[in-house]
mmCIF file of C-alpha atoms and ligand atoms in Angstrom:
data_model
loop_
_atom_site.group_PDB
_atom_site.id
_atom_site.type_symbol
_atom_site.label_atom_id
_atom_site.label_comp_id
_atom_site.label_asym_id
_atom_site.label_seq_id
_atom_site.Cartn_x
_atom_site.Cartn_y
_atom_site.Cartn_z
ATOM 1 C CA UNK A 668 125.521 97.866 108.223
ATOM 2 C CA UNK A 669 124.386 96.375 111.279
ATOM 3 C CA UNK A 670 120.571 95.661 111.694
ATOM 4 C CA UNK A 671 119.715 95.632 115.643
ATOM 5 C CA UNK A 672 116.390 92.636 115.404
ATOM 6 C CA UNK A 673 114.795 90.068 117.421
ATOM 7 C CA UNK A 674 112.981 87.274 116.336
ATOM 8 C CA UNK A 675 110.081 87.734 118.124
ATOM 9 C CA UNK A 676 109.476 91.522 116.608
ATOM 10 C CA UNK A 677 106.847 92.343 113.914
ATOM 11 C CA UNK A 678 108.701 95.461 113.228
ATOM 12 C CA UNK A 679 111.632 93.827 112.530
ATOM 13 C CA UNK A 680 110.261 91.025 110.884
ATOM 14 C CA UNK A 681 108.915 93.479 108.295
ATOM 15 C CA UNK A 682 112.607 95.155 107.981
ATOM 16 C CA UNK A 683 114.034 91.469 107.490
ATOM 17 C CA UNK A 684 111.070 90.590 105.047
ATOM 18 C CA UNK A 685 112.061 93.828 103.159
ATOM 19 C CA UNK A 686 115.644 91.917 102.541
ATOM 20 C CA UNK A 687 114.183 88.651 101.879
ATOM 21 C CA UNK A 688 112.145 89.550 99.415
ATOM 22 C CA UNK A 689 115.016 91.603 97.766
ATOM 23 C CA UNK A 690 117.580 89.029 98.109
ATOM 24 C CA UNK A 691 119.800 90.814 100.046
ATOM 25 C CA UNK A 692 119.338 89.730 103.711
ATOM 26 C CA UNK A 693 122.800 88.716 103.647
ATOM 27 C CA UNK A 694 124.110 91.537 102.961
ATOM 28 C CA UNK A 695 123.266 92.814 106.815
ATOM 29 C CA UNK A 696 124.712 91.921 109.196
ATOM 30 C CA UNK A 697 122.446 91.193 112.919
ATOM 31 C CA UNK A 698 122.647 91.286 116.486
ATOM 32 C CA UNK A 699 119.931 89.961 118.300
ATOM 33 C CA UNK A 700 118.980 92.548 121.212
ATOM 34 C CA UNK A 701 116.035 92.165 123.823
ATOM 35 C CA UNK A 702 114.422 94.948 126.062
ATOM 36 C CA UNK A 703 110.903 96.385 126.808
ATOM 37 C CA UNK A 704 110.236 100.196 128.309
ATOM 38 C CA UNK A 705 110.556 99.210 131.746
ATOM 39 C CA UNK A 706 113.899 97.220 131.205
ATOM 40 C CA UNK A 707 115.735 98.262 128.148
ATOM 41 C CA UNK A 708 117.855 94.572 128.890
ATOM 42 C CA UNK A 709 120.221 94.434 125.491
ATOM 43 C CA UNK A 710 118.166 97.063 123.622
ATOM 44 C CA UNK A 711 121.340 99.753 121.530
ATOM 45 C CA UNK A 712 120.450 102.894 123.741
ATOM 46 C CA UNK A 713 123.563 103.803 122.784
ATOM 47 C CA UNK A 714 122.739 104.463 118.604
ATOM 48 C CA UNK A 715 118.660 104.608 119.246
ATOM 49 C CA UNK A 716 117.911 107.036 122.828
ATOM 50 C CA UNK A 717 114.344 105.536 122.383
ATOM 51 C CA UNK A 718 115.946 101.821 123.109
ATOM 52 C CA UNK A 719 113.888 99.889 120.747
ATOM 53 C CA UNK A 720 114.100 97.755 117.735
ATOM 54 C CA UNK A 721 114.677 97.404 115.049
ATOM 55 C CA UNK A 722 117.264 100.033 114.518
ATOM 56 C CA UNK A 723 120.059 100.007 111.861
ATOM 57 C CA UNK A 724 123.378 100.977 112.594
ATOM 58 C CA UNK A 725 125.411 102.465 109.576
ATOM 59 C CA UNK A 726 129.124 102.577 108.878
ATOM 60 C CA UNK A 727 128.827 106.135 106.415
ATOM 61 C CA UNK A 728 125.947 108.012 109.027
ATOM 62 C CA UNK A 729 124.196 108.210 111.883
ATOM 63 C CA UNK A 730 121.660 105.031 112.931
ATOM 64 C CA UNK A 731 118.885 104.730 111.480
ATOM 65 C CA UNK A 732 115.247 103.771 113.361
ATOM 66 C CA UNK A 733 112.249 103.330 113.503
ATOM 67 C CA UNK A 734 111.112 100.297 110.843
ATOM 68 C CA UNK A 735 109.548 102.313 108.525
ATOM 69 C CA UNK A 736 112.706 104.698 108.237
ATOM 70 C CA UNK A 737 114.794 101.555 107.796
ATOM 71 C CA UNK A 738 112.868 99.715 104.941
ATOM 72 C CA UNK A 739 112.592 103.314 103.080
ATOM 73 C CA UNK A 740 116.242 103.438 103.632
ATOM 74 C CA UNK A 741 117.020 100.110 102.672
ATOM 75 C CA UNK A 742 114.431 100.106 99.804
ATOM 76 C CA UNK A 743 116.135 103.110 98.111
ATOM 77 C CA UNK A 744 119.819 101.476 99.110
ATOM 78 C CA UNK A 745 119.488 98.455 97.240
ATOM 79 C CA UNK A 746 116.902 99.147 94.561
ATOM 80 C CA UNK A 747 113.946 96.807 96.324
ATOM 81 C CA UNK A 748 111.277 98.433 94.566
ATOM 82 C CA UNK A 749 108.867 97.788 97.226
ATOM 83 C CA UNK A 750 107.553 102.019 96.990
ATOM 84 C CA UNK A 751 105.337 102.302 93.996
ATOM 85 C CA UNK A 752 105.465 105.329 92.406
ATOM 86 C CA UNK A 753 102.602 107.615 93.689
ATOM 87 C CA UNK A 754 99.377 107.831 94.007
ATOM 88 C CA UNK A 755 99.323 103.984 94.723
ATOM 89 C CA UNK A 756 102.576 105.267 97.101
ATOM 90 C CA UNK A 757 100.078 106.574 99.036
ATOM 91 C CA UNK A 758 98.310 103.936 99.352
ATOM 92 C CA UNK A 759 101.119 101.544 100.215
ATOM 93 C CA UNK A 760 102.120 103.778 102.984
ATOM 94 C CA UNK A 761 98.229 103.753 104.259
ATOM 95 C CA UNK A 762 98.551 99.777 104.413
ATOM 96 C CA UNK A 763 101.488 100.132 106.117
ATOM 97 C CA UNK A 764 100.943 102.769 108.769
ATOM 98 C CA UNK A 765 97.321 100.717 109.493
ATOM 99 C CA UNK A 766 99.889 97.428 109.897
ATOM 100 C CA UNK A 767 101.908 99.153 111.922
ATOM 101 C CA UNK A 768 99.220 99.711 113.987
ATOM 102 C CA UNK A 769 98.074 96.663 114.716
ATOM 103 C CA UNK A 770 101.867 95.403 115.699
ATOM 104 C CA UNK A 771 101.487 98.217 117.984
ATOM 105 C CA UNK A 772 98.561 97.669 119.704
ATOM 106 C CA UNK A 773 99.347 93.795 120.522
ATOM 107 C CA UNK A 774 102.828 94.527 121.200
ATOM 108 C CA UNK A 775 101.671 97.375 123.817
ATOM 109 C CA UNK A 776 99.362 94.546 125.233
ATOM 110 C CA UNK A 777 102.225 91.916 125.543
ATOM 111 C CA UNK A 778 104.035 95.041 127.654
ATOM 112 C CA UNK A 779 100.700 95.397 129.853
ATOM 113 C CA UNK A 780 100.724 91.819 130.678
ATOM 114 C CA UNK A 781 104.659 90.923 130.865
ATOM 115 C CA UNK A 782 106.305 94.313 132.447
ATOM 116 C CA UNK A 783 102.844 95.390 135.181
ATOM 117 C CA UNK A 784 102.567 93.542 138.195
ATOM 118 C CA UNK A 785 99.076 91.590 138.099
ATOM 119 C CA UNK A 786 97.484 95.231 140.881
ATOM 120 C CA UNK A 787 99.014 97.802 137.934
ATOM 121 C CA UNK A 788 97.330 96.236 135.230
ATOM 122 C CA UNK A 789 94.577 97.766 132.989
ATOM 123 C CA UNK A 790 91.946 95.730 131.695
ATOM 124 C CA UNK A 791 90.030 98.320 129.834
ATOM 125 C CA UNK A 792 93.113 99.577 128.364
ATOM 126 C CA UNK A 793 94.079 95.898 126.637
ATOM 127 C CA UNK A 794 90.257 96.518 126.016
ATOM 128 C CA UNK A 795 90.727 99.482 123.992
ATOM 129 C CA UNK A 796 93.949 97.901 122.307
ATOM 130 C CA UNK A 797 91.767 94.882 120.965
ATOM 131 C CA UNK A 798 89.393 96.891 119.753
ATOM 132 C CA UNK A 799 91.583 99.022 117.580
ATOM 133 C CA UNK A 800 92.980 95.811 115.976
ATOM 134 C CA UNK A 801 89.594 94.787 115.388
ATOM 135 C CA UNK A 802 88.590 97.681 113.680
ATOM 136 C CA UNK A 803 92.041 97.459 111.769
ATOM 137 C CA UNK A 804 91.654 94.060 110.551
ATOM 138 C CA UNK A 805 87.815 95.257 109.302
ATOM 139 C CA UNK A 806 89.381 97.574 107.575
ATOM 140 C CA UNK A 807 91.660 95.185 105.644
ATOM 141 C CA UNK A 808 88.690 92.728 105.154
ATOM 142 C CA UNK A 809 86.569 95.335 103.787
ATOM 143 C CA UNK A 810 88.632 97.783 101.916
ATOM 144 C CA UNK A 811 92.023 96.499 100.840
ATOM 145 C CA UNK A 812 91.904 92.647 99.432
ATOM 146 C CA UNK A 813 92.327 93.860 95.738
ATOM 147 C CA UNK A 814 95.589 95.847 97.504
ATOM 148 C CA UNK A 815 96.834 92.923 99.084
ATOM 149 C CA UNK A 816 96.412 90.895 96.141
ATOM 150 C CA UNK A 817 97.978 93.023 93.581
ATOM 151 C CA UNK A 818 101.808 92.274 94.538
ATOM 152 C CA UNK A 819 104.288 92.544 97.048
ATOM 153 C CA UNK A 820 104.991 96.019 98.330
ATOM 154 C CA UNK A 821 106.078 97.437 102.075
ATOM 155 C CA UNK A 822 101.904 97.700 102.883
ATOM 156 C CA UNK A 823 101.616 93.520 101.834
ATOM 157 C CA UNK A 824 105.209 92.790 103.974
ATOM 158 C CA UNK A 825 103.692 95.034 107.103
ATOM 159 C CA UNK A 826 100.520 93.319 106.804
ATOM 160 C CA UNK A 827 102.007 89.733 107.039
ATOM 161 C CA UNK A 828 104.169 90.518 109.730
ATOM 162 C CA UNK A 829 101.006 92.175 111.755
ATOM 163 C CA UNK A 830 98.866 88.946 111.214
ATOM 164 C CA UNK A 831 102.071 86.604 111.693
ATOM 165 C CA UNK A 832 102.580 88.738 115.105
ATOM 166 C CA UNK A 833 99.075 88.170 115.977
ATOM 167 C CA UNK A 834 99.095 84.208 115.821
ATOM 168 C CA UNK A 835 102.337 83.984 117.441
ATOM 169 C CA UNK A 836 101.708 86.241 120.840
ATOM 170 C CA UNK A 837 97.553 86.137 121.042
ATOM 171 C CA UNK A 838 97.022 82.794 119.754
ATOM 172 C CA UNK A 839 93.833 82.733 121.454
ATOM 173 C CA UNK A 840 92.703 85.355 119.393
ATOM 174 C CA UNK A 841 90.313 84.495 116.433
ATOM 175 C CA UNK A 842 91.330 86.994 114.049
ATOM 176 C CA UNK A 843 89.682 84.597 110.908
ATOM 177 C CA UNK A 844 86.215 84.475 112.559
ATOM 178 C CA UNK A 845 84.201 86.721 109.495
ATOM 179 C CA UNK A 846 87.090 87.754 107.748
ATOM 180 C CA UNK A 847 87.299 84.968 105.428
ATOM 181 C CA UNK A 848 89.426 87.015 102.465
ATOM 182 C CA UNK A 849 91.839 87.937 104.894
ATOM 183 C CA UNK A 850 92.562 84.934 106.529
ATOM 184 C CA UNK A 851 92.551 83.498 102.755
ATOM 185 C CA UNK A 852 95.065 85.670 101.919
ATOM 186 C CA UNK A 853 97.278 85.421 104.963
ATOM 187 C CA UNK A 854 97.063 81.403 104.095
ATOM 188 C CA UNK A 855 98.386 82.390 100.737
ATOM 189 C CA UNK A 856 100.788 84.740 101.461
ATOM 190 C CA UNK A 857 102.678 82.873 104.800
ATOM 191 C CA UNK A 858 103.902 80.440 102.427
ATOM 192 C CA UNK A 859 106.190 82.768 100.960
ATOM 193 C CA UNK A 860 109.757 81.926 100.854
ATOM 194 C CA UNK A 861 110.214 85.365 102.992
ATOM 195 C CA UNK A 862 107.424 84.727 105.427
ATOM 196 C CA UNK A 863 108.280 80.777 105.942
ATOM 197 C CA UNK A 864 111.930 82.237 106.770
ATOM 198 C CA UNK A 865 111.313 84.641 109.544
ATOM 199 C CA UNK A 866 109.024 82.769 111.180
ATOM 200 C CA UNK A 867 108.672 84.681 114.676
ATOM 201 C CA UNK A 868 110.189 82.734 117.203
ATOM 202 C CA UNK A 869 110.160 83.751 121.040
ATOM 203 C CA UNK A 870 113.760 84.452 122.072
HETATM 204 N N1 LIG B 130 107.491 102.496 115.640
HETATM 205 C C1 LIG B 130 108.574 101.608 115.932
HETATM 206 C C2 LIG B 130 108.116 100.562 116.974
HETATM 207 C C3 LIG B 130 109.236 99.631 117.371
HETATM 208 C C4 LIG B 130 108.889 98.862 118.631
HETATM 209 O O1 LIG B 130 107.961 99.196 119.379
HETATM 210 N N2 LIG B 130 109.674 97.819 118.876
HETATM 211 C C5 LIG B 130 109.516 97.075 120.106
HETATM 212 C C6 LIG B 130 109.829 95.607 119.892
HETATM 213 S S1 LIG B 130 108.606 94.842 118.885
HETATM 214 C C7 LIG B 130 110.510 97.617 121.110
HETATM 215 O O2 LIG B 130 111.627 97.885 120.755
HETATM 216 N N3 LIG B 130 110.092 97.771 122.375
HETATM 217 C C8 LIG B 130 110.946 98.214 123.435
HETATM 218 C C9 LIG B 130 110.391 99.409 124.145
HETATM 219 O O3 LIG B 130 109.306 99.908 123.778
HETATM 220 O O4 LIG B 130 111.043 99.866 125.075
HETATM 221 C C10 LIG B 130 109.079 100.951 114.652
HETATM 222 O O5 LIG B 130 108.318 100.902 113.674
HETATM 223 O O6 LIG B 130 110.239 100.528 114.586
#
């Protein structure tokens, strides 16, 4: 198995945390790849038509993307146990898809920044970005600390990779200020082995 990643990714950060936390991130081999929608650069166009990462290529079947494919995949393929059984799987998957989010919405404003000429660009559309990862990160403070802090699971790994992202690529964005749990917990949780070794790094 191939795994298609970049170090600067949250997406694939939380595929790579996935193996980190079940020991098995050797077991995968990685290519680094780079792109973004208006240059897909290195991106595998040729296994994922979207050309995005992270997408895993498989020896036995056809490649699989996007991340949340890939950790389910991976999950079931090496026994992680990061899926509770239901109706906390529900739950999990809530945390993740509200993660996911967030890695969405400051990765799209990255792309609105880097790829549009300075005349193209949208400020009330970054707007609109910011404030869904505000509301987001509310959400976390106000409704799912015991979540967080009752063991690792794919919602917890999405949710460190989303906050990691945000420090890395909008460092001048106070995410802390009034969310004192959360940023308590991130403190906490970054110092796991998994966290402290995918780091995002700009590529
Ligand atoms: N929903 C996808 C999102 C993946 C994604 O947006 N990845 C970014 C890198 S962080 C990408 O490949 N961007 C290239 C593009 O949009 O063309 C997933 O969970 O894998």
């Amino acid at each position: 198995m191939k795994l298609y990643t970049n170090p600067a990714s949250p997406f694939a950060r939380k595929v790579r945390l996935c193996l980190h936390e079940m020991g098995r991130i050797d077991d995968v081999e990685t290519e680094v790849v780079a792109g973004h929608p208006t240059d897909p650069g290195t991106m595998p166009v040729g296994v994922n038509p979207l050309g995005k990462l992270p997408c895993l290529a498989r020896d036995d079947g056809p490649a699989l993307y996007d991340s949340r494919v890939i950790t389910r995949f991976l999950d079931e393929h090496f026994g992680g146990g990061l899926y509770p059984a239901p109706p906390r799987l529900y739950e999990t998957l809530t945390l993740e898809a509200t993660a996911d989010g967030v890695m969405e919405a400051a990765v799209l404003i990255v792309y609105e920044t880097r790829s549009r000429k300075e005349g193209e660009r949208s400020e009330a559309w970054v707007a609109g970005q910011r404030v869904k990862i505000d509301r987001a990160l509310s959400v976390l403070e106000d409704r799912w600390m015991s979540h967080l802090k009752g063991g690792v699971d794919i919602g917890v790994l999405a949710v460190g990779a989303a906050l990691g992202y945000l420090d890395f690529r909008h460092p001048d964005y106070d995410w802390r200020a009034d969310r004192a749990a959360l940023a308590s917990w991130e403190a906490s949780f970054v110092q796991r082995p998994s966290m402290q070794a995918t780091l995002p790094v700009a590529p």
